[in-house]
Coordinates of C-alpha atoms and ligand atoms in Angstrom, one line a residue:
X11 CA -24.4 -12.0 -42.4
X12 CA -22.5 -11.5 -39.1
X13 CA -22.4 -14.6 -37.1
X14 CA -22.7 -14.0 -33.3
X15 CA -20.3 -16.3 -31.3
X16 CA -22.4 -18.9 -29.3
X17 CA -21.8 -18.0 -25.5
X18 CA -19.5 -20.3 -23.9
X19 CA -18.0 -21.3 -20.3
X20 CA -14.2 -20.0 -20.7
X21 CA -11.7 -22.8 -20.3
X22 CA -9.6 -24.0 -17.4
X23 CA -6.5 -22.3 -19.4
X24 CA -8.5 -19.0 -19.6
X25 CA -9.6 -19.0 -16.0
X26 CA -6.1 -19.7 -15.2
X27 CA -4.8 -16.5 -16.9
X28 CA -7.5 -14.3 -15.6
X29 CA -6.5 -15.6 -12.4
X30 CA -3.0 -14.8 -12.7
X31 CA -3.4 -10.8 -12.4
X32 CA -7.1 -10.2 -11.3
X33 CA -8.1 -13.4 -9.8
X34 CA -7.4 -13.1 -6.4
X35 CA -8.6 -9.3 -6.4
X36 CA -11.9 -10.0 -8.1
X37 CA -12.6 -13.1 -5.5
X38 CA -12.4 -11.0 -2.6
X39 CA -14.7 -8.5 -4.0
X40 CA -17.0 -10.9 -5.0
X41 CA -17.0 -12.2 -1.3
X42 CA -17.0 -8.7 -0.1
X43 CA -19.9 -7.8 -1.7
X44 CA -21.7 -10.9 -1.4
X45 CA -21.4 -10.7 2.5
X46 CA -22.5 -7.2 2.6
X47 CA -25.7 -7.9 0.7
X48 CA -26.4 -11.1 2.9
X49 CA -25.9 -8.8 5.9
X50 CA -28.3 -6.2 4.6
X51 CA -30.9 -8.5 3.9
X52 CA -30.4 -10.3 7.1
X53 CA -31.7 -7.5 9.1
X54 CA -34.0 -6.0 6.3
X55 CA -35.8 -9.1 6.3
X56 CA -36.0 -9.4 10.0
X57 CA -37.6 -5.9 10.6
X58 CA -39.7 -6.3 7.9
X59 CA -41.1 -9.8 8.0
X60 CA -40.6 -11.5 11.5
X61 CA -40.7 -8.5 13.6
X62 CA -43.8 -7.0 11.3
X63 CA -45.4 -5.2 14.0
X64 CA -42.6 -2.7 14.3
X65 CA -42.8 -2.3 10.5
X66 CA -46.5 -2.1 10.7
X67 CA -46.2 1.1 12.9
X68 CA -42.9 3.0 11.8
X69 CA -42.6 1.4 8.3
X70 CA -39.5 1.1 5.9
X71 CA -37.2 3.2 7.7
X72 CA -36.6 1.0 10.3
X73 CA -35.5 -2.6 8.3
X74 CA -33.3 -0.2 6.2
X75 CA -31.8 1.5 9.1
X76 CA -31.1 -1.9 10.3
X77 CA -30.0 -3.8 7.3
X78 CA -27.4 -0.5 6.9
X79 CA -26.4 -0.7 10.5
X80 CA -25.6 -4.3 10.1
X81 CA -23.1 -3.3 6.9
X82 CA -21.5 -0.6 9.1
X83 CA -20.8 -3.1 11.9
X84 CA -19.2 -5.5 9.6
X85 CA -17.5 -3.1 7.3
X86 CA -16.1 -1.0 10.3
X87 CA -14.7 -4.2 11.8
X88 CA -12.9 -5.0 8.6
X89 CA -11.8 -1.3 7.9
X90 CA -8.8 -1.9 10.1
X91 CA -7.4 -5.3 8.8
X92 CA -5.8 -3.5 5.9
X93 CA -3.9 -1.3 7.8
X94 CA -2.3 -3.7 10.5
X95 CA 0.7 -3.9 8.8
X96 CA 2.6 -5.9 11.3
X97 CA -0.2 -8.4 11.1
X98 CA 0.1 -8.3 7.3
X99 CA 3.6 -8.4 6.9
X100 CA 2.9 -11.8 9.5
X101 CA 0.5 -13.2 7.3
X102 CA 2.5 -12.6 4.0
X103 CA 4.8 -15.7 5.6
X104 CA 1.9 -17.9 5.2
X105 CA 0.0 -19.8 2.7
X106 CA -2.5 -17.1 2.6
X107 CA 0.0 -15.0 0.3
X108 CA -0.9 -17.9 -2.3
X109 CA -4.3 -16.3 -2.3
X110 CA -4.6 -13.1 -0.6
X111 CA -3.3 -10.1 -2.5
X112 CA -1.7 -8.4 0.7
X113 CA 0.2 -5.4 -1.7
X114 CA -3.7 -4.4 -2.6
X115 CA -4.5 -3.6 1.5
X116 CA -4.4 0.1 1.0
X117 CA -7.0 -0.4 -2.1
X118 CA -9.2 -2.5 -0.2
X119 CA -9.2 -0.1 2.6
X120 CA -10.4 2.4 0.5
X121 CA -13.1 0.2 -0.8
X122 CA -14.3 -0.7 2.5
X123 CA -14.3 3.2 3.5
X124 CA -16.5 3.8 0.6
X125 CA -18.8 1.0 1.6
X126 CA -18.8 2.5 5.0
X127 CA -19.8 6.0 3.6
X128 CA -22.8 4.5 1.4
X129 CA -24.2 2.5 4.2
X130 CA -23.7 5.7 6.6
X131 CA -26.1 7.6 3.9
X132 CA -28.6 5.0 3.7
X133 CA -28.8 4.6 7.4
X134 CA -29.0 8.6 8.3
X135 CA -31.8 8.9 5.5
X136 CA -33.7 6.0 7.2
X137 CA -33.2 7.3 10.7
X138 CA -34.2 10.9 9.6
X139 CA -37.4 9.2 8.0
X140 CA -37.9 7.3 11.3
X141 CA -37.4 10.2 13.6
X142 CA -40.7 12.0 11.5
X143 CA -42.9 8.7 11.6
X144 CA -42.2 8.6 15.4
X145 CA -42.9 12.1 16.1
X146 CA -46.3 12.0 14.3
X147 CA -47.3 8.4 15.3
X148 CA -50.2 8.0 18.1
X149 CA -48.5 7.3 21.6
X150 CA -50.5 4.0 21.8
X151 CA -49.2 2.2 18.7
X152 CA -45.5 3.6 19.9
X153 CA -46.1 1.7 23.1
X154 CA -46.8 -1.2 21.5
X155 CA -43.3 -1.3 20.4
X156 CA -41.8 0.0 23.9
X157 CA -41.6 3.5 23.3
X158 CA -43.2 5.4 26.2
X159 CA -43.8 9.1 24.7
X160 CA -44.1 10.6 21.4
X161 CA -40.9 12.2 20.9
X162 CA -39.8 15.4 18.6
X163 CA -37.8 15.1 15.7
X164 CA -35.2 17.5 17.1
X165 CA -35.2 15.3 20.4
X166 CA -34.6 12.4 18.7
X167 CA -31.9 13.7 16.3
X168 CA -29.8 15.7 19.1
X169 CA -30.8 14.5 22.7
X170 CA -30.5 11.1 22.2
X171 CA -27.3 9.3 22.6
X172 CA -28.1 7.5 19.3
X173 CA -28.9 11.0 17.7
X174 CA -25.7 13.0 19.0
X175 CA -23.0 10.6 18.4
X176 CA -24.7 9.9 15.1
X177 CA -24.3 13.4 14.0
X178 CA -20.8 13.6 15.5
X179 CA -19.7 10.6 13.7
X180 CA -21.0 12.1 10.4
X181 CA -18.9 15.2 10.9
X182 CA -15.5 13.2 11.9
X183 CA -16.4 11.1 8.7
X184 CA -16.7 14.1 6.3
X185 CA -13.1 15.2 7.7
X186 CA -11.8 12.0 7.2
X187 CA -13.1 11.1 4.1
X188 CA -12.6 14.7 2.3
X189 CA -8.7 15.1 3.7
X190 CA -8.3 11.2 2.3
X191 CA -9.2 11.4 -1.3
X192 CA -5.7 11.4 -3.7
X193 CA -5.9 15.3 -4.5
X194 CA -5.6 16.3 -0.9
X195 CA -3.6 13.4 0.6
X196 CA -0.8 13.8 -1.9
X197 CA 0.0 17.3 -1.7
X198 CA -0.9 17.5 2.0
X199 CA 0.1 14.5 3.3
X200 CA 0.4 15.7 6.9
X201 CA -3.1 17.4 7.1
X202 CA -4.8 13.8 5.9
X203 CA -2.4 12.0 8.5
X204 CA -3.3 14.3 11.3
X205 CA -7.1 14.3 10.4
X206 CA -7.0 10.7 9.7
X207 CA -6.7 9.8 13.5
X208 CA -10.2 10.9 14.1
X209 CA -10.8 7.3 13.5
X210 CA -10.4 7.2 17.1
X211 CA -13.3 9.3 17.6
X212 CA -15.0 7.4 14.9
X213 CA -14.6 3.7 16.8
X214 CA -15.3 5.0 20.4
X215 CA -18.3 6.8 19.3
X216 CA -19.4 3.9 17.3
X217 CA -19.1 1.5 19.9
X218 CA -21.6 3.3 22.2
X219 CA -23.7 4.8 19.3
X220 CA -26.4 2.0 19.9
X221 CA -26.1 1.5 23.6
X222 CA -29.6 2.8 24.6
X223 CA -31.2 1.3 21.3
X224 CA -35.2 0.5 22.2
X225 CA -35.8 -2.1 19.8
X226 CA -32.6 -4.4 20.6
X227 CA -29.4 -4.7 22.3
X228 CA -26.2 -3.3 20.7
X229 CA -23.7 -5.6 19.6
X230 CA -21.4 -3.1 17.5
X231 CA -18.7 -3.4 20.2
X232 CA -18.7 -7.0 19.8
X233 CA -17.7 -6.7 16.3
X234 CA -15.2 -3.9 16.6
X235 CA -13.1 -5.1 19.5
X236 CA -11.4 -7.8 18.0
X237 CA -9.7 -5.4 15.1
X238 CA -9.7 -2.7 17.5
X239 CA -7.4 -4.8 20.0
X240 CA -5.1 -6.0 17.0
X241 CA -4.8 -2.4 16.0
X242 CA -3.9 -1.1 19.5
X243 CA -1.3 -4.1 19.6
X244 CA 0.2 -2.9 16.3
X245 CA 0.6 0.6 17.7
X246 CA 2.4 -0.9 20.9
X247 CA 4.7 -3.1 18.7
X248 CA 5.6 0.4 16.6
X249 CA 5.9 2.5 19.7
X250 CA 8.2 -0.1 21.5
X251 CA 10.3 -0.5 18.2
X252 CA 10.6 3.3 17.9
X253 CA 12.1 3.3 21.5
X254 CA 15.2 1.4 20.4
X255 CA 18.6 3.2 20.1
X256 CA 19.5 4.0 16.5
X257 CA 23.0 4.9 15.2
X258 CA 23.0 6.8 12.0
X259 CA 26.6 5.1 11.0
X260 CA 26.8 7.4 7.6
X261 CA 25.0 9.6 5.6
X262 CA 26.3 10.3 2.0
X263 CA 25.2 12.8 -0.2
X264 CA 24.8 11.7 -3.7
X265 CA 24.7 14.0 -6.8
X266 CA 21.0 13.5 -7.7
X267 CA 19.2 14.9 -4.8
X268 CA 19.6 11.4 -3.2
X269 CA 20.8 11.3 0.5
X270 CA 22.0 7.8 1.3
X271 CA 21.5 7.1 5.3
X272 CA 23.2 3.9 7.0
X273 CA 21.6 3.2 10.3
X274 CA 22.3 0.5 12.9
X275 CA 19.5 -0.8 15.2
X276 CA 18.8 -3.3 17.8
X277 CA 16.9 -6.7 16.5
X278 CA 16.5 -5.4 13.0
X279 CA 15.7 -8.4 10.7
X280 CA 14.2 -8.0 7.2
X281 CA 13.8 -9.5 3.8
X282 CA 15.1 -7.8 0.6
X283 CA 12.4 -5.6 -0.8
X284 CA 11.0 -4.7 2.7
X285 CA 10.5 -1.3 3.8
X286 CA 10.7 0.9 7.1
X287 CA 9.4 4.0 8.7
X288 CA 11.7 6.6 9.8
X289 CA 10.9 9.6 12.1
X290 CA 13.4 12.2 13.0
X291 CA 12.3 14.0 16.6
X292 CA 14.0 17.2 15.8
X293 CA 12.0 17.7 12.6
X294 CA 8.7 16.4 13.4
X295 CA 8.0 14.3 16.7
X296 CA 5.0 12.4 15.2
X297 CA 6.1 12.2 11.8
X298 CA 7.2 8.7 10.1
X299 CA 8.1 8.4 6.8
X300 CA 8.1 5.4 4.8
X301 CA 11.2 4.0 2.7
X302 CA 12.8 1.1 0.7
X303 CA 15.4 -0.9 2.8
X304 CA 18.2 -0.6 0.3
X305 CA 20.6 -2.8 2.1
X306 CA 20.6 -6.8 1.9
X307 CA 20.0 -8.7 4.7
X308 CA 23.5 -10.0 5.1
X309 CA 24.9 -6.3 5.7
X310 CA 25.9 -5.2 9.1
X311 CA 23.8 -2.2 8.5
X312 CA 20.4 -0.8 7.3
X313 CA 20.4 1.7 4.4
X314 CA 17.8 3.9 3.2
X315 CA 18.2 5.6 -0.2
X316 CA 16.4 9.1 0.2
X317 CA 15.1 11.5 -2.8
X318 CA 14.7 15.0 -1.4
X319 CA 10.9 15.7 -2.6
X320 CA 9.3 17.9 -0.1
X321 CA 8.9 19.3 3.3
X322 CA 10.2 16.4 5.9
X323 CA 13.0 15.1 3.1
X324 CA 14.2 18.7 2.8
X325 CA 14.4 19.4 6.4
X326 CA 16.3 15.9 7.0
X327 CA 18.7 17.1 4.3
X328 CA 19.4 20.5 5.6
X329 CA 19.9 18.8 9.2
X330 CA 22.5 15.9 8.1
X331 CA 23.9 18.4 5.3
X332 CA 23.8 22.0 5.9
X333 CA 26.7 22.8 3.6
X334 CA 25.4 20.8 0.6
X335 CA 28.5 19.2 0.2
X336 CA 28.9 15.5 -2.1
X337 CA 30.1 12.6 -0.6
X338 CA 29.9 11.6 3.4
X339 CA 28.5 14.3 5.6
X340 CA 27.7 12.5 8.8
X341 CA 29.3 9.5 10.6
X342 CA 28.4 7.5 13.5
X343 CA 25.6 10.0 15.2
X344 CA 23.5 9.2 17.7
X345 CA 21.8 12.8 18.6
X346 CA 20.8 15.6 17.0
X347 CA 22.5 19.0 17.9
X348 CA 19.4 19.6 20.2
X349 CA 20.1 16.2 22.2
X350 CA 17.1 14.4 20.6
X351 CA 17.8 10.9 18.8
X352 CA 18.6 11.7 14.9
X353 CA 16.7 8.9 13.6
X354 CA 13.9 6.3 15.1
X355 CA 13.1 3.3 13.2
X356 CA 9.8 1.4 12.8
X357 CA 9.6 -1.7 10.6
X358 CA 10.3 -3.6 8.7
X359 CA 7.0 -4.2 6.6
X360 CA 6.2 -6.2 3.9
X361 CA 5.9 -5.1 0.5
X362 CA 5.1 -6.6 -3.3
X363 CA 8.9 -7.0 -4.0
X364 CA 9.2 -9.4 -1.4
X365 CA 7.6 -12.0 -3.9
X366 CA 10.4 -11.9 -6.1
X367 CA 11.8 -15.0 -5.0
X368 CA 8.8 -17.1 -5.9
X369 CA 9.7 -16.5 -9.8
X370 CA 12.5 -18.4 -11.8
X371 CA 12.3 -15.2 -14.5
X372 CA 11.6 -11.7 -13.4
X373 CA 11.7 -8.5 -14.7
X374 CA 12.6 -5.8 -12.2
X375 CA 11.6 -2.2 -13.5
X376 CA 12.4 0.8 -11.5
X377 CA 11.9 4.3 -12.5
X378 CA 13.9 7.1 -10.5
X379 CA 14.2 6.7 -7.1
X380 CA 11.6 3.8 -7.4
X381 CA 14.9 1.4 -8.1
X382 CA 15.3 1.2 -4.2
X383 CA 13.4 -2.2 -3.6
X384 CA 15.7 -3.7 -6.2
X385 CA 19.0 -2.3 -4.8
X386 CA 18.2 -4.9 -1.6
X387 CA 16.9 -7.7 -3.9
X388 CA 19.9 -7.5 -6.5
X389 CA 22.5 -7.5 -3.7
X390 CA 21.0 -10.0 -1.7
X391 CA 21.2 -12.2 -4.8
X392 CA 25.0 -11.2 -5.3
X393 CA 25.6 -12.3 -1.4
X394 CA 23.7 -15.5 -2.3
X395 CA 25.9 -16.0 -5.7
X396 CA 29.0 -15.8 -3.7
X397 CA 28.0 -18.8 -1.5
X398 CA 26.9 -21.4 -4.0
X399 CA 23.7 -19.4 -5.2
X400 CA 22.1 -22.8 -6.2
X401 CA 22.2 -24.6 -3.0
X402 CA 20.4 -21.9 -0.9
X403 CA 16.9 -22.5 -2.0
X404 CA 16.8 -19.4 -4.2
X405 CA 15.5 -20.4 -7.6
X406 CA 15.8 -17.2 -9.6
X407 CA 17.4 -18.1 -13.2
X408 CA 17.1 -14.9 -15.1
X409 CA 16.8 -11.3 -13.8
X410 CA 15.9 -8.5 -16.4
X411 CA 16.2 -5.2 -14.9
X412 CA 15.3 -2.3 -16.3
X413 CA 16.2 0.7 -15.0
X414 CA 14.6 4.1 -16.1
X415 CA 16.3 7.2 -15.2
X416 CA 15.6 10.9 -16.4
X417 CA 19.2 12.1 -16.1
X418 CA 22.7 10.8 -16.2
X419 CA 23.5 11.6 -12.3
X420 CA 20.7 9.3 -11.2
X421 CA 22.5 6.3 -12.4
X422 CA 25.4 7.1 -9.9
X423 CA 24.4 5.8 -6.5
X424 CA 23.3 2.7 -7.6
X425 CA 25.5 1.4 -10.3
X426 CA 28.8 0.1 -8.1
X427 CA 26.5 -2.7 -7.2
X428 CA 24.7 -3.1 -10.5
X429 CA 28.6 -3.3 -11.9
X430 CA 29.9 -5.8 -9.4
X431 CA 26.9 -7.8 -10.0
X432 CA 27.5 -7.5 -13.9
X433 CA 30.9 -8.8 -13.5
X434 CA 29.6 -12.0 -11.0
X435 CA 27.1 -12.7 -13.5
X436 CA 26.8 -16.7 -13.1
X437 CA 25.2 -18.2 -15.8
X438 CA 24.2 -15.0 -17.4
X439 CA 21.5 -14.8 -15.1
X440 CA 21.2 -11.3 -14.8
X441 CA 20.4 -8.8 -18.2
X442 CA 20.6 -5.1 -17.5
X443 CA 18.5 -2.5 -19.6
X444 CA 19.6 1.2 -18.8
X445 CA 17.3 3.5 -20.2
X446 CA 17.8 7.4 -20.3
X447 CA 14.7 9.2 -20.6
X448 CA 16.0 13.1 -20.5
X449 CA 18.7 14.9 -22.5
X450 CA 22.3 14.9 -21.8
X451 CA 23.9 18.2 -21.4
X452 CA 26.3 19.7 -23.7
X453 CA 29.3 18.7 -21.0
X454 CA 27.7 15.1 -20.7
X455 CA 27.5 14.6 -24.5
X456 CA 31.5 15.7 -24.7
X457 CA 32.3 13.1 -22.0
X458 CA 30.5 10.5 -23.9
X459 CA 32.1 11.1 -27.3
X460 CA 35.7 11.7 -26.3
X461 CA 36.2 8.7 -23.4
X462 CA 38.6 6.4 -24.8
X463 CA 40.9 3.7 -23.6
X464 CA 39.3 0.4 -21.7
X465 CA 36.4 2.8 -20.9
X466 CA 35.3 2.0 -24.5
X467 CA 34.1 -1.5 -23.8
X468 CA 31.7 0.0 -21.1
X469 CA 29.0 2.4 -21.3
X470 CA 30.0 5.9 -20.8
X471 CA 26.7 6.6 -19.0
X472 CA 26.5 3.9 -16.5
X473 CA 29.7 2.2 -16.8
X474 CA 27.9 -1.2 -17.5
X475 CA 28.8 -3.6 -20.5
X476 CA 24.8 -3.2 -21.3
X477 CA 24.4 -0.2 -23.5
X478 CA 22.3 2.6 -22.2
X479 CA 19.1 3.2 -24.7
X480 CA 18.1 6.6 -25.0
X481 CA 14.3 7.5 -24.7
X482 CA 11.3 5.5 -23.0
X483 CA 11.4 1.4 -23.1
X484 CA 9.2 0.3 -25.9
X485 CA 7.0 -2.1 -23.6
X486 CA 5.3 -3.9 -26.6
X487 CA 8.3 -5.0 -28.3
X488 CA 10.0 -5.8 -25.2
X489 CA 6.9 -8.0 -24.1
X490 CA 6.6 -9.8 -27.7
X491 CA 10.1 -10.6 -27.2
X492 CA 10.2 -11.8 -23.6
X493 CA 6.8 -14.1 -24.7
X494 CA 8.7 -16.0 -27.1
X495 CA 11.7 -16.1 -25.1
X496 CA 9.9 -17.4 -21.9
X497 CA 7.0 -19.3 -24.0
X498 CA 4.9 -21.5 -21.3
X499 CA 6.5 -19.9 -18.4
X500 CA 5.4 -17.7 -15.3
X501 CA 7.4 -14.4 -15.4
X502 CA 7.3 -11.9 -12.5
X503 CA 6.9 -8.7 -13.0
X504 CA 8.0 -6.0 -10.3
X505 CA 7.5 -2.3 -10.8
X506 CA 8.4 0.5 -8.8
X507 CA 7.6 4.0 -10.1
X508 CA 5.2 6.7 -11.4
X509 CA 1.3 5.4 -11.6
X510 CA 1.2 6.0 -15.1
X511 CA 3.7 3.8 -16.0
X512 CA 2.8 1.2 -13.7
X513 CA -0.6 1.4 -15.9
X514 CA 0.9 0.9 -18.8
X515 CA 2.8 -1.7 -18.1
X516 CA -0.2 -3.7 -16.0
X517 CA -2.2 -3.5 -19.2
X518 CA 0.9 -5.3 -21.3
X519 CA 1.2 -7.8 -18.8
X520 CA -2.5 -8.4 -18.9
X521 CA -2.6 -8.4 -22.8
X522 CA 0.4 -10.9 -23.2
X523 CA -0.9 -13.0 -20.7
X524 CA -4.0 -13.4 -22.6
X525 CA -2.4 -13.7 -25.9
X526 CA 0.8 -15.5 -25.5
X527 CA 1.5 -18.8 -23.6
X528 CA 3.6 -16.7 -21.0
X529 CA 2.1 -15.7 -17.7
X530 CA 3.1 -12.7 -16.5
X531 CA 2.5 -11.6 -12.7
X532 CA 1.9 -8.2 -12.2
X533 CA 3.4 -6.5 -9.1
X534 CA 3.8 -2.9 -8.0
X535 CA 4.7 -0.5 -5.6
X536 CA 4.1 3.4 -5.8
X537 CA 5.5 5.9 -3.7
Ligands
FAD7 C1 6.4 2.0 0.8 C2 7.0 3.3 0.3 C3 8.3 3.2 0.4 C4 9.1 4.4 -0.1 N1 10.4 4.1 -0.5 C5 10.9 5.2 -0.6 C6 12.4 5.5 -1.2 O1 13.1 4.5 -1.0 N2 13.2 6.4 -1.3 C7 12.8 7.7 -1.4 O2 12.9 8.7 -1.7 N3 11.1 7.6 -1.2 C8 10.5 6.5 -0.9 N4 9.1 6.8 -0.7 C9 8.5 7.8 -0.7 C10 8.5 8.7 0.7 O3 7.9 8.3 1.9 C11 8.2 10.0 0.3 O4 8.8 10.7 -0.9 C12 8.3 11.3 1.6 O5 7.6 10.6 2.6 C13 8.1 12.4 1.0 O6 8.0 13.4 2.4 P1 8.0 14.9 2.6 O7 7.6 15.6 3.4 O8 9.6 15.3 1.9 O9 7.1 15.2 0.9 P2 6.2 15.9 0.7 O10 6.2 17.0 -0.2 O11 5.3 16.3 2.0 O12 5.3 14.7 0.0 C14 5.7 14.1 -0.9 C15 4.9 12.8 -1.9 O13 5.4 11.9 -0.8 C16 4.1 11.5 -0.3 N5 4.2 11.6 1.4 C17 4.5 12.5 2.0 N6 4.7 11.8 3.6 C18 4.5 10.8 3.2 C19 4.0 9.7 4.5 N7 4.6 10.0 6.0 N8 4.0 8.6 4.3 C20 3.8 8.1 2.9 N9 3.7 9.0 1.8 C21 4.2 10.1 2.3 C22 3.1 12.6 -0.7 O14 1.6 11.9 -0.8 C23 3.4 13.1 -1.9 O15 3.1 12.5 -2.8 C24 8.3 5.3 -0.1 C25 6.9 5.5 0.1 C26 6.4 4.5 0.2 C27 4.8 4.7 0.4
HEM8 C1 -14.5 5.2 8.2 C2 -13.7 5.5 7.6 C3 -12.1 5.2 7.8 C4 -11.5 4.5 9.2 C5 -12.3 4.3 10.3 C6 -9.8 4.6 8.6 C7 -9.2 4.4 9.7 C8 -7.6 4.1 9.2 C9 -6.4 3.7 10.0 C10 -7.0 3.3 11.6 C11 -5.5 3.8 9.2 C12 -4.1 3.3 9.8 C13 -3.3 4.4 10.6 C14 -1.7 4.0 10.9 O1 -1.9 2.9 11.6 O2 -1.0 4.7 10.8 C15 -5.6 4.1 8.1 C16 -5.0 4.4 7.2 C17 -4.8 4.9 5.6 N1 -6.2 5.4 5.2 FE1 -8.0 5.2 6.5 N2 -10.0 5.1 7.2 C18 -11.4 5.6 6.9 C19 -11.5 6.2 5.2 C20 -10.4 6.1 4.6 C21 -10.7 6.8 3.3 C22 -11.8 7.2 2.9 C23 -9.7 6.8 2.7 C24 -9.1 6.9 1.1 C25 -10.1 7.4 0.3 C26 -8.5 6.2 3.4 C27 -6.9 6.0 3.1 C28 -6.4 5.7 3.9 C29 -5.0 5.5 3.8 C30 -4.3 6.0 2.4 C31 -3.9 5.3 4.9 C32 -2.4 4.9 5.0 C33 -2.1 3.5 4.9 C34 -0.4 3.5 5.1 O3 0.2 3.7 4.5 O4 -0.4 2.6 6.2 N3 -9.2 5.9 4.6 N4 -7.4 4.5 8.2

């Protein structure tokens, strides 16, 4: 006979392990859902039971429309918070960072948006029912609830402030939502970006939508004014920063379609792992693209490494390197040939990789250009090492750096920094694990086979003393090994690269946190 285990409460250790990767997000979602249910019920109950005269005359349409409107006010106030980049970067520096998963901001923004979508649907359906009921109710009954004439359905839908603004709001939302779904946003980012600015229409119309309400005075503006003011401040800060002069001190073309930019701008203070937005007015006046900062705060310039993948990055590469040369292609440039500033910078902004310094043991996993956040972090550690690392407050004891590249040339731009770190490897703090996932060309195979002399001690692909492994990392074996080495410890896992690999790593972190005494804290960045 199969025995069914008795249900039991989770132990403190089980809760602790669950909390490691899923706790903060789950808690916020529970609070968010509870707040929505509570707000809906609060208004629903008021119009169903306390103002029952309205209910007796117009039926369920009113309490449902009021309940969903309450949700819309709350969620419209909330939706701006996760996109206040400067505000969130500030909050990351406070105690809240221990409880709030700030790097999941866009996920929350999307969740809130979909709740808005659901509440809008319910609200619109309930109002269409109301319009029908109102247009077929006796005037004497309508007068009891303050309505002075029997309206038509058409009149209610299009000739009232709430009616026409509601319809325009729906059209704006359909455009915003359809252009924001991943299959449109990824390949047509600009279309998404410009359509998304219909949020200005959204907030403008939302503020006035209920102003001529017959049943109660509209309070929507009170809900949204705070976040809107914060958002306007955010845009003012971005604008002010973008006006600062930026000098392109060097542009260097690397072999792997990567262009390195070294810039100097006024008052630009950042932490390792942060990112910035770049704008090139010659290419597009209003287009800002995010790039991770690859220099360390100790350096006297700000650098980014840009993979040429599409329209904007392609145009930037052509502007800076029209002859497609390798090496340094521009120096000390302030303006483009058309006289406009060559580059404008907005930032810095906080990212998941900033959290690296919270852990003693970390796994940094960079795939392809996803290695950029770790460039700044590793360089920063190198600078700290050279000035008595242990006294600076940084506590990292062990860094496992997994670097996964498809071709040999992709190792080129960053290998100098890693090589230098390897030489300076105090207490063996850095272990490098290079992986080459693509095949070598015939020439590369010859180079590797016939290289000799002193070079033999070093890996022929990367130049590191750690040998390059061919193929993809075997994560199950790696995690099993680390779980023994770091038993009982908290290990920060930081990944930047493609989504599929991110999902795989996340699964491994969860599984090995649940099944071993090692606690893996997963953090990711997706470009
Ligand atoms: C936080 C962050 C840090 C990044 N760091 C780096 C880096 O260090 N090096 C690097 O090479 N790339 C980085 N990227 C990716 C880089 O922003 C895009 O490759 C670049 O914007 C592509 O623009 P495009 O017009 O040439 O390509 P497109 O063909 O238009 O787009 C290629 C991809 O980039 C995305 N994308 C396009 N425009 C934007 C934009 N304005 N904002 C966000 N995503 C966009 C698209 O969704 C698409 O997936 C980062 C992205 C993010 C979000
Ligand atoms: C009523 C609905 C929505 C409103 C009012 C809204 C509002 C905003 C605002 C104000 C921004 C910030 C723009 C900036 O500062 O540069 C933004 C960004 C963004 N929104 Fe929305 N949005 C809505 C719906 C959605 C939906 C449905 C999705 C996706 C499914 C989405 C995905 C995004 C993304 C990916 C960003 C970019 C964030 C970043 O990179 O900083 N939004 N949105």
